[in-house]
Every structure is written in C-alpha cells, then in structure tokens.
Amino acid sequence: MDYKKVVALLAVGIIILLAMVMFVGPGQIFNALKTANINYVILAIAIQFVIIWLWNTRWSIICNSLDIPHHQLSLFAMTIVGLAINDLTPSGRSGGEPVRAYLLSKNSSAEFKKTFATVMADKLCDTIPFMVLAIFAISYLMFYLHLSTALFSLLLIALVVFIIALAFIIYICINETFGIKAIQWVFRQLRHFTSRDLDKYEDIATTSLVGFQSSLLYLMNDYKLLVIATVISFVVWFLELSRVFVVFMAFGVHVSLGMIAAVFLVSSLIGIIPILPGGLGSIDGVMILLYSLAGISSSISTAATLVERMISLWMVIIIGVILLPFFGTKALEYVESS
C-alpha cells in the first residue's frame, strides 16, 4: 500500500467533505449535532458491531466448509482489518480481501489459494442481496424523487456495468479454461511493456488459479452453505439500513426504510468506483444530496451523514489500523506491498 498516496487521497476526500460542510453552514450543522440523542447513536454503534459479527459468522461458516482451522476472536479481528483496508484503498472496496486471505493463511497454515477461495465465496454471497436492493433502490428513486431520464439512465448503466463485471469475474473463477486464457492474455499484454522473463510468474498464476478454482467450486456446490450465507447477507443489509434509520431517529427525524434503502444502495454503487478511499466525499455528497431532495433539511442531512459515516467508516478504519500490528510485521509488509 502506498501510504503517501492513501494520505493524499484521504486529504482530498476530507477537503471535499469540508467544502460540503462550508456550503451547508458549519453553524447549522453544529446546532443539529447538538440535538442528537446519544442513546440512539450508541444503539447505531451496537448495530454496527452486530453487522461485523454477522460478517465474521458468515466467513467462519465458509471456512468450516473447507476445514480451515480458525479462532473466532482472531477471525473477527481479521474481518475488521479487511474492512479497514477496503476503506483505505481506492480499489473498488476490494483491497482488503487478499489481506484477509493472507492473515487467515498465516494463522491457520492453510494454503493461500484455499483461504482466498473462502474470501471470494464470502464476497460473492453478498452480491445477490446487493443486486436485489440496488434494483429496488433505483426504481424507488425513479418514482419517489421523479429522477430525470438522464440520471435514471446513468444509475441503470452503473448497475448493468457492475453486474457484467461481476459475471465476468465469477466466470473466470469457475471456468478453468477461460481463467487460464485470461491469465495468458494478461501476461501477453505485460510482455509488451517489459523485457523481463515472466514465464515463471505466469506458471505460478496459472497453478494458483487452478487450486483456487477447485476450492471455490467446492463451496459453490454446497447449496446449504450458499443458502445460509445468503440469508445472513440479507440480514446484514437490513441491519445496515436499520443503522441509518436509528441515526436519523437520533435527530428526531423519521425517514422511511424505502428511502434509506434507495440512498444507501445508490451511494454504495458510487462507492464501488475506485476514486477515493472509502468513497470519501463522493458517498457523503450523494447521501446529503438525496436526503435533501427527499425533503430533509440540509443541516440534518449533513449531520446525520457525518454521524453515520463516523460509525460505518471511521470507527472501522481506526479499529482496523490498531489491530493490524498485532498480526506481526509480515502482515504489515504484506499490506505495504499490496
């Protein structure tokens, strides 16, 4: 990880966020923050930890399916570290997956390609609820906020591109022949830019892919596992929406779960675009804009968004960064090289 780049991008995101605050009015936002009911804020924090626990439970079930030994507390810490790395790296919220697989491999002595298969299966189980809710979100915004045809088309295109990219990745993961051809194509392109002998690395990538695919296919054929993991994913998404609902309750504002789902999912789609760490600035801006369009005052929209992001983004980053050194210097070196 390029720490200078991360810090620079975080600074850009913070500057964008500060610009939004200045535009709305710092005094109005501060007055809104003072009215927040701390009990609801604490409840929202508790919901966030339940969400992380459920993510951890889903990953644990997948690990059990491949007989990978693990301790729940260590796995919980790995989950938080992975989430923190995802938020710190502008890589479409996927930078933490290899780190999780690496940490699990070192703590369980299982092969990396096997642990990476558990992480990918864990990620894939999140996609079905995400796509269902994303389709609902775009439809809800279209009819509730009367979005223009252009904006609706833009959101629809973003969703379609996401689904196509996901389908392509899944196909590479489960189709050995296509996956090998994809690797060969990538290395052919690399040879245009370097004179180094890449045959060794191509062989390693091909061997790792085959081993990874066998483990992932085994998991994908375990229908009971897929059902349980997908149900957990739906529960997690519902709790994510509930957390936002509780944050608005802290400000004495009642927002329908439909509206929250729409805003949350659209902002999540925006957050997938690898521009700034954690979608800082872009996600916040979309949330503030859409809540304001729904009739909530800009000061409350901004204050609620700041509290929500403090819980779902900054709290996780801080805890993850604190926990990472406990996995040893090699883990830090791995993150630095990723």
Short mmCIF file of C-alpha atoms in Angstrom, two decimals:
data_model
loop_
_atom_site.label_atom_id
_atom_site.label_comp_id
_atom_site.label_asym_id
_atom_site.label_seq_id
_atom_site.Cartn_x
_atom_site.Cartn_y
_atom_site.Cartn_z
CA MET A 1 0.00 0.00 0.00
CA ASP A 2 1.33 3.41 -0.98
CA TYR A 3 0.80 5.28 2.30
CA LYS A 4 1.65 8.67 0.78
CA LYS A 5 -0.97 8.11 -1.92
CA VAL A 6 -3.56 6.97 0.65
CA VAL A 7 -2.93 10.00 2.87
CA ALA A 8 -3.09 12.32 -0.15
CA LEU A 9 -6.39 10.82 -1.34
CA LEU A 10 -7.83 10.91 2.17
CA ALA A 11 -6.86 14.59 2.34
CA VAL A 12 -8.67 15.22 -0.96
CA GLY A 13 -11.78 13.43 0.34
CA ILE A 14 -11.71 15.40 3.60
CA ILE A 15 -11.33 18.68 1.68
CA ILE A 16 -14.37 17.78 -0.44
CA LEU A 17 -16.31 16.94 2.71
CA LEU A 18 -15.26 20.20 4.38
CA ALA A 19 -16.39 22.09 1.28
CA MET A 20 -19.83 20.49 1.62
CA VAL A 21 -19.94 21.46 5.30
CA MET A 22 -19.00 25.06 4.46
CA PHE A 23 -21.65 25.17 1.75
CA VAL A 24 -24.42 23.96 4.09
CA GLY A 25 -23.18 26.05 7.01
CA PRO A 26 -20.96 24.84 9.89
CA GLY A 27 -23.09 26.62 12.48
CA GLN A 28 -26.33 24.97 11.34
CA ILE A 29 -24.68 21.54 11.23
CA PHE A 30 -23.15 22.00 14.69
CA ASN A 31 -26.53 23.03 16.11
CA ALA A 32 -28.09 19.94 14.53
CA LEU A 33 -25.36 17.72 16.00
CA LYS A 34 -26.06 19.13 19.47
CA THR A 35 -29.66 17.90 19.25
CA ALA A 36 -28.63 14.27 18.59
CA ASN A 37 -29.89 11.75 21.15
CA ILE A 38 -26.76 9.94 22.35
CA ASN A 39 -28.74 6.79 23.21
CA TYR A 40 -29.71 6.31 19.57
CA VAL A 41 -26.12 6.93 18.50
CA ILE A 42 -24.92 4.22 20.91
CA LEU A 43 -27.59 1.89 19.51
CA ALA A 44 -26.33 2.58 15.98
CA ILE A 45 -22.78 1.72 17.11
CA ALA A 46 -24.06 -1.52 18.65
CA ILE A 47 -25.81 -2.40 15.37
CA GLN A 48 -22.52 -1.84 13.52
CA PHE A 49 -20.75 -4.37 15.76
CA VAL A 50 -23.58 -6.87 15.22
CA ILE A 51 -23.12 -6.39 11.47
CA ILE A 52 -19.39 -7.10 11.75
CA TRP A 53 -20.14 -10.16 13.90
CA LEU A 54 -22.54 -11.48 11.24
CA TRP A 55 -19.93 -10.89 8.51
CA ASN A 56 -17.49 -12.81 10.66
CA THR A 57 -20.02 -15.63 11.25
CA ARG A 58 -20.62 -15.99 7.51
CA TRP A 59 -16.87 -16.20 6.83
CA SER A 60 -16.45 -18.71 9.68
CA ILE A 61 -19.16 -20.98 8.21
CA ILE A 62 -17.39 -20.89 4.84
CA CYS A 63 -14.03 -21.69 6.49
CA ASN A 64 -15.60 -24.65 8.28
CA SER A 65 -16.83 -25.98 4.94
CA LEU A 66 -13.20 -26.20 3.73
CA ASP A 67 -11.97 -27.48 7.14
CA ILE A 68 -9.77 -24.43 7.70
CA PRO A 69 -8.97 -24.17 11.46
CA HIS A 70 -9.57 -20.76 13.00
CA HIS A 71 -10.37 -18.99 16.26
CA GLN A 72 -13.46 -16.78 16.30
CA LEU A 73 -11.72 -13.85 18.02
CA SER A 74 -8.80 -13.88 15.57
CA LEU A 75 -11.19 -14.17 12.63
CA PHE A 76 -13.21 -11.24 14.00
CA ALA A 77 -10.03 -9.14 14.10
CA MET A 78 -9.14 -10.21 10.53
CA THR A 79 -12.63 -9.19 9.38
CA ILE A 80 -12.22 -5.69 10.84
CA VAL A 81 -8.70 -5.33 9.39
CA GLY A 82 -10.01 -6.37 5.97
CA LEU A 83 -12.83 -3.82 6.18
CA ALA A 84 -10.35 -1.11 7.19
CA ILE A 85 -8.03 -1.91 4.25
CA ASN A 86 -11.05 -1.86 1.92
CA ASP A 87 -11.91 1.63 3.15
CA LEU A 88 -8.33 2.89 2.94
CA THR A 89 -7.54 1.67 -0.57
CA PRO A 90 -9.34 3.23 -3.56
CA SER A 91 -9.68 -0.18 -5.25
CA GLY A 92 -13.40 -0.62 -5.58
CA ARG A 93 -13.64 -1.78 -1.98
CA SER A 94 -11.71 -4.96 -2.67
CA GLY A 95 -8.21 -4.23 -1.37
CA GLY A 96 -8.90 -5.92 1.97
CA GLU A 97 -9.83 -9.32 0.50
CA PRO A 98 -6.26 -10.50 -0.27
CA VAL A 99 -5.15 -9.21 3.14
CA ARG A 100 -7.87 -11.24 4.89
CA ALA A 101 -6.87 -14.34 2.92
CA TYR A 102 -3.19 -13.78 3.77
CA LEU A 103 -3.89 -13.34 7.50
CA LEU A 104 -6.08 -16.45 7.60
CA SER A 105 -3.43 -18.43 5.72
CA LYS A 106 -0.70 -17.45 8.19
CA ASN A 107 -2.89 -18.11 11.24
CA SER A 108 -4.25 -21.46 10.03
CA SER A 109 -1.31 -22.78 7.97
CA ALA A 110 -3.78 -23.35 5.10
CA GLU A 111 -2.71 -22.59 1.52
CA PHE A 112 -3.35 -19.03 0.37
CA LYS A 113 -5.32 -20.18 -2.67
CA LYS A 114 -7.63 -22.08 -0.30
CA THR A 115 -8.12 -19.16 2.11
CA PHE A 116 -8.60 -16.76 -0.82
CA ALA A 117 -11.40 -19.02 -2.07
CA THR A 118 -13.21 -18.53 1.27
CA VAL A 119 -12.86 -14.76 0.97
CA MET A 120 -14.17 -14.77 -2.61
CA ALA A 121 -17.09 -17.02 -1.67
CA ASP A 122 -17.83 -14.66 1.23
CA LYS A 123 -17.80 -11.71 -1.18
CA LEU A 124 -19.98 -13.45 -3.75
CA CYS A 125 -22.65 -14.26 -1.15
CA ASP A 126 -23.03 -10.50 -0.65
CA THR A 127 -23.78 -9.81 -4.30
CA ILE A 128 -27.27 -11.29 -4.64
CA PRO A 129 -28.79 -9.11 -1.87
CA PHE A 130 -26.83 -6.13 -3.20
CA MET A 131 -28.22 -6.52 -6.73
CA VAL A 132 -31.79 -7.06 -5.47
CA LEU A 133 -31.62 -3.97 -3.27
CA ALA A 134 -29.85 -1.92 -5.97
CA ILE A 135 -32.65 -2.61 -8.46
CA PHE A 136 -35.20 -1.67 -5.77
CA ALA A 137 -33.23 1.49 -4.92
CA ILE A 138 -33.10 2.78 -8.48
CA SER A 139 -36.81 2.03 -9.01
CA TYR A 140 -37.74 3.74 -5.71
CA LEU A 141 -35.77 6.88 -6.53
CA MET A 142 -37.24 6.99 -10.02
CA PHE A 143 -40.82 7.06 -8.75
CA TYR A 144 -40.36 8.82 -5.39
CA LEU A 145 -37.96 11.61 -6.36
CA HIS A 146 -39.05 11.75 -10.02
CA LEU A 147 -35.49 11.49 -11.31
CA SER A 148 -34.79 12.78 -14.78
CA THR A 149 -34.42 10.26 -17.57
CA ALA A 150 -30.72 11.11 -17.88
CA LEU A 151 -29.97 10.48 -14.18
CA PHE A 152 -32.06 7.32 -14.16
CA SER A 153 -30.19 6.07 -17.22
CA LEU A 154 -26.86 6.84 -15.56
CA LEU A 155 -27.79 4.83 -12.46
CA LEU A 156 -29.11 1.99 -14.59
CA ILE A 157 -25.91 1.90 -16.65
CA ALA A 158 -23.83 1.82 -13.45
CA LEU A 159 -25.84 -1.17 -12.20
CA VAL A 160 -25.60 -3.01 -15.53
CA VAL A 161 -21.82 -2.43 -15.70
CA PHE A 162 -21.49 -3.73 -12.14
CA ILE A 163 -23.49 -6.89 -12.96
CA ILE A 164 -21.49 -7.54 -16.15
CA ALA A 165 -18.16 -7.06 -14.34
CA LEU A 166 -19.31 -9.36 -11.55
CA ALA A 167 -20.47 -12.02 -14.01
CA PHE A 168 -17.09 -11.82 -15.78
CA ILE A 169 -15.19 -12.27 -12.51
CA ILE A 170 -17.39 -15.19 -11.45
CA TYR A 171 -16.90 -16.86 -14.84
CA ILE A 172 -13.11 -16.54 -14.52
CA CYS A 173 -13.33 -18.04 -11.02
CA ILE A 174 -15.34 -21.12 -12.01
CA ASN A 175 -14.27 -21.79 -15.61
CA GLU A 176 -10.72 -23.17 -15.68
CA THR A 177 -10.19 -22.87 -19.44
CA PHE A 178 -11.44 -19.28 -19.61
CA GLY A 179 -9.48 -18.34 -16.47
CA ILE A 180 -6.23 -19.70 -17.92
CA LYS A 181 -6.86 -17.88 -21.21
CA ALA A 182 -7.47 -14.65 -19.25
CA ILE A 183 -4.14 -15.07 -17.41
CA GLN A 184 -2.31 -15.79 -20.68
CA TRP A 185 -3.86 -12.67 -22.25
CA VAL A 186 -2.78 -10.51 -19.28
CA PHE A 187 0.82 -11.77 -19.47
CA ARG A 188 0.89 -11.26 -23.24
CA GLN A 189 -0.01 -7.61 -22.64
CA LEU A 190 2.63 -7.31 -19.89
CA ARG A 191 5.34 -8.60 -22.25
CA HIS A 192 4.71 -5.58 -24.47
CA PHE A 193 5.91 -3.33 -21.64
CA THR A 194 8.81 -5.30 -20.15
CA SER A 195 11.72 -7.42 -21.33
CA ARG A 196 11.77 -9.49 -18.13
CA ASP A 197 11.16 -13.22 -18.28
CA LEU A 198 7.59 -13.62 -17.00
CA ASP A 199 7.21 -17.37 -17.68
CA LYS A 200 7.81 -18.27 -14.04
CA TYR A 201 5.19 -15.83 -12.80
CA GLU A 202 2.70 -16.96 -15.44
CA ASP A 203 3.13 -20.58 -14.31
CA ILE A 204 2.61 -19.58 -10.66
CA ALA A 205 -0.53 -17.59 -11.52
CA THR A 206 -1.96 -20.47 -13.57
CA THR A 207 -1.24 -23.07 -10.85
CA SER A 208 -2.74 -20.81 -8.15
CA LEU A 209 -5.86 -20.20 -10.25
CA VAL A 210 -6.49 -23.93 -10.73
CA GLY A 211 -6.10 -24.61 -6.99
CA PHE A 212 -8.26 -21.61 -6.12
CA GLN A 213 -10.98 -22.66 -8.56
CA SER A 214 -11.25 -26.19 -7.15
CA SER A 215 -11.85 -24.84 -3.64
CA LEU A 216 -14.31 -22.17 -4.82
CA LEU A 217 -16.26 -24.67 -6.96
CA TYR A 218 -16.49 -26.98 -3.95
CA LEU A 219 -18.01 -24.12 -1.94
CA MET A 220 -20.36 -23.07 -4.75
CA ASN A 221 -21.71 -26.63 -4.95
CA ASP A 222 -22.55 -26.65 -1.24
CA TYR A 223 -26.14 -25.39 -1.61
CA LYS A 224 -26.87 -25.46 2.12
CA LEU A 225 -23.83 -23.25 2.73
CA LEU A 226 -24.90 -20.83 -0.02
CA VAL A 227 -28.43 -20.54 1.37
CA ILE A 228 -27.23 -19.88 4.93
CA ALA A 229 -24.58 -17.38 3.78
CA THR A 230 -27.05 -15.56 1.52
CA VAL A 231 -29.66 -15.33 4.30
CA ILE A 232 -27.01 -13.84 6.59
CA SER A 233 -26.19 -11.35 3.82
CA PHE A 234 -29.83 -10.23 3.58
CA VAL A 235 -29.95 -9.80 7.37
CA VAL A 236 -26.75 -7.75 7.25
CA TRP A 237 -28.14 -5.43 4.57
CA PHE A 238 -31.33 -4.97 6.61
CA LEU A 239 -29.24 -4.07 9.68
CA GLU A 240 -27.21 -1.62 7.59
CA LEU A 241 -30.44 0.17 6.71
CA SER A 242 -31.63 -0.05 10.32
CA ARG A 243 -28.41 1.61 11.50
CA VAL A 244 -29.06 4.59 9.22
CA PHE A 245 -32.70 4.67 10.36
CA VAL A 246 -31.56 4.80 14.01
CA VAL A 247 -29.10 7.62 13.24
CA PHE A 248 -31.93 9.74 11.84
CA MET A 249 -34.03 8.83 14.89
CA ALA A 250 -31.24 10.38 16.97
CA PHE A 251 -32.10 13.69 15.28
CA GLY A 252 -35.84 13.20 15.75
CA VAL A 253 -36.41 12.65 12.02
CA HIS A 254 -38.42 9.72 10.68
CA VAL A 255 -37.20 8.51 7.30
CA SER A 256 -38.84 5.55 5.58
CA LEU A 257 -36.74 2.41 5.17
CA GLY A 258 -37.55 2.59 1.46
CA MET A 259 -35.88 5.98 1.16
CA ILE A 260 -32.93 4.88 3.27
CA ALA A 261 -32.52 1.74 1.15
CA ALA A 262 -32.56 3.80 -2.03
CA VAL A 263 -29.99 6.32 -0.81
CA PHE A 264 -27.80 3.70 0.84
CA LEU A 265 -27.66 1.45 -2.20
CA VAL A 266 -27.09 4.26 -4.71
CA SER A 267 -24.26 5.63 -2.55
CA SER A 268 -22.84 2.09 -2.29
CA LEU A 269 -22.84 1.83 -6.09
CA ILE A 270 -20.97 5.14 -6.22
CA GLY A 271 -18.56 3.84 -3.56
CA ILE A 272 -17.58 0.87 -5.74
CA ILE A 273 -15.94 3.28 -8.22
CA PRO A 274 -12.24 3.32 -7.21
CA ILE A 275 -11.66 7.05 -6.87
CA LEU A 276 -11.17 7.98 -3.20
CA PRO A 277 -10.64 5.78 -0.12
CA GLY A 278 -13.96 4.69 1.36
CA GLY A 279 -15.77 6.77 -1.23
CA LEU A 280 -14.92 9.74 1.00
CA GLY A 281 -16.58 12.86 -0.35
CA SER A 282 -18.48 11.11 -3.15
CA ILE A 283 -20.63 8.83 -0.96
CA ASP A 284 -21.16 11.60 1.60
CA GLY A 285 -22.17 14.05 -1.11
CA VAL A 286 -24.65 11.65 -2.73
CA MET A 287 -26.23 10.84 0.65
CA ILE A 288 -26.59 14.50 1.62
CA LEU A 289 -28.00 15.43 -1.80
CA LEU A 290 -30.57 12.63 -1.97
CA TYR A 291 -31.77 13.09 1.62
CA SER A 292 -32.13 16.81 0.97
CA LEU A 293 -34.11 16.10 -2.21
CA ALA A 294 -36.38 13.88 -0.11
CA GLY A 295 -37.36 16.91 1.98
CA ILE A 296 -34.96 16.62 4.93
CA SER A 297 -33.21 19.87 5.82
CA SER A 298 -29.65 20.11 4.53
CA SER A 299 -28.27 20.66 8.05
CA ILE A 300 -29.93 17.48 9.39
CA SER A 301 -28.98 15.53 6.25
CA THR A 302 -25.35 16.58 6.64
CA ALA A 303 -25.24 16.00 10.41
CA ALA A 304 -26.84 12.55 10.10
CA THR A 305 -24.48 11.61 7.25
CA LEU A 306 -21.45 12.69 9.30
CA VAL A 307 -22.56 10.57 12.29
CA GLU A 308 -23.42 7.59 10.07
CA ARG A 309 -20.06 7.73 8.30
CA MET A 310 -18.23 8.14 11.59
CA ILE A 311 -19.76 4.83 12.71
CA SER A 312 -19.61 2.83 9.47
CA LEU A 313 -16.33 4.22 8.06
CA TRP A 314 -14.04 5.98 10.50
CA MET A 315 -14.69 3.76 13.53
CA VAL A 316 -13.89 0.64 11.48
CA ILE A 317 -10.74 2.21 9.98
CA ILE A 318 -9.42 3.25 13.39
CA ILE A 319 -10.05 -0.17 14.99
CA GLY A 320 -8.62 -1.99 11.95
CA VAL A 321 -5.42 0.11 11.93
CA ILE A 322 -4.99 -0.52 15.68
CA LEU A 323 -5.44 -4.29 15.27
CA LEU A 324 -3.19 -4.77 12.20
CA PRO A 325 0.19 -4.62 14.06
CA PHE A 326 -0.94 -7.48 16.35
CA PHE A 327 -0.70 -9.83 13.35
CA GLY A 328 3.04 -9.19 13.13
CA THR A 329 5.49 -7.28 10.95
CA LYS A 330 4.99 -9.65 7.99
CA ALA A 331 1.34 -8.66 7.84
CA LEU A 332 2.35 -5.00 7.75
CA GLU A 333 4.85 -5.75 4.96
CA TYR A 334 2.15 -7.59 3.00
CA VAL A 335 -0.23 -4.64 3.26
CA GLU A 336 2.57 -2.29 2.17
CA SER A 337 3.24 -4.41 -0.91
CA SER A 338 -0.46 -4.74 -1.86
#
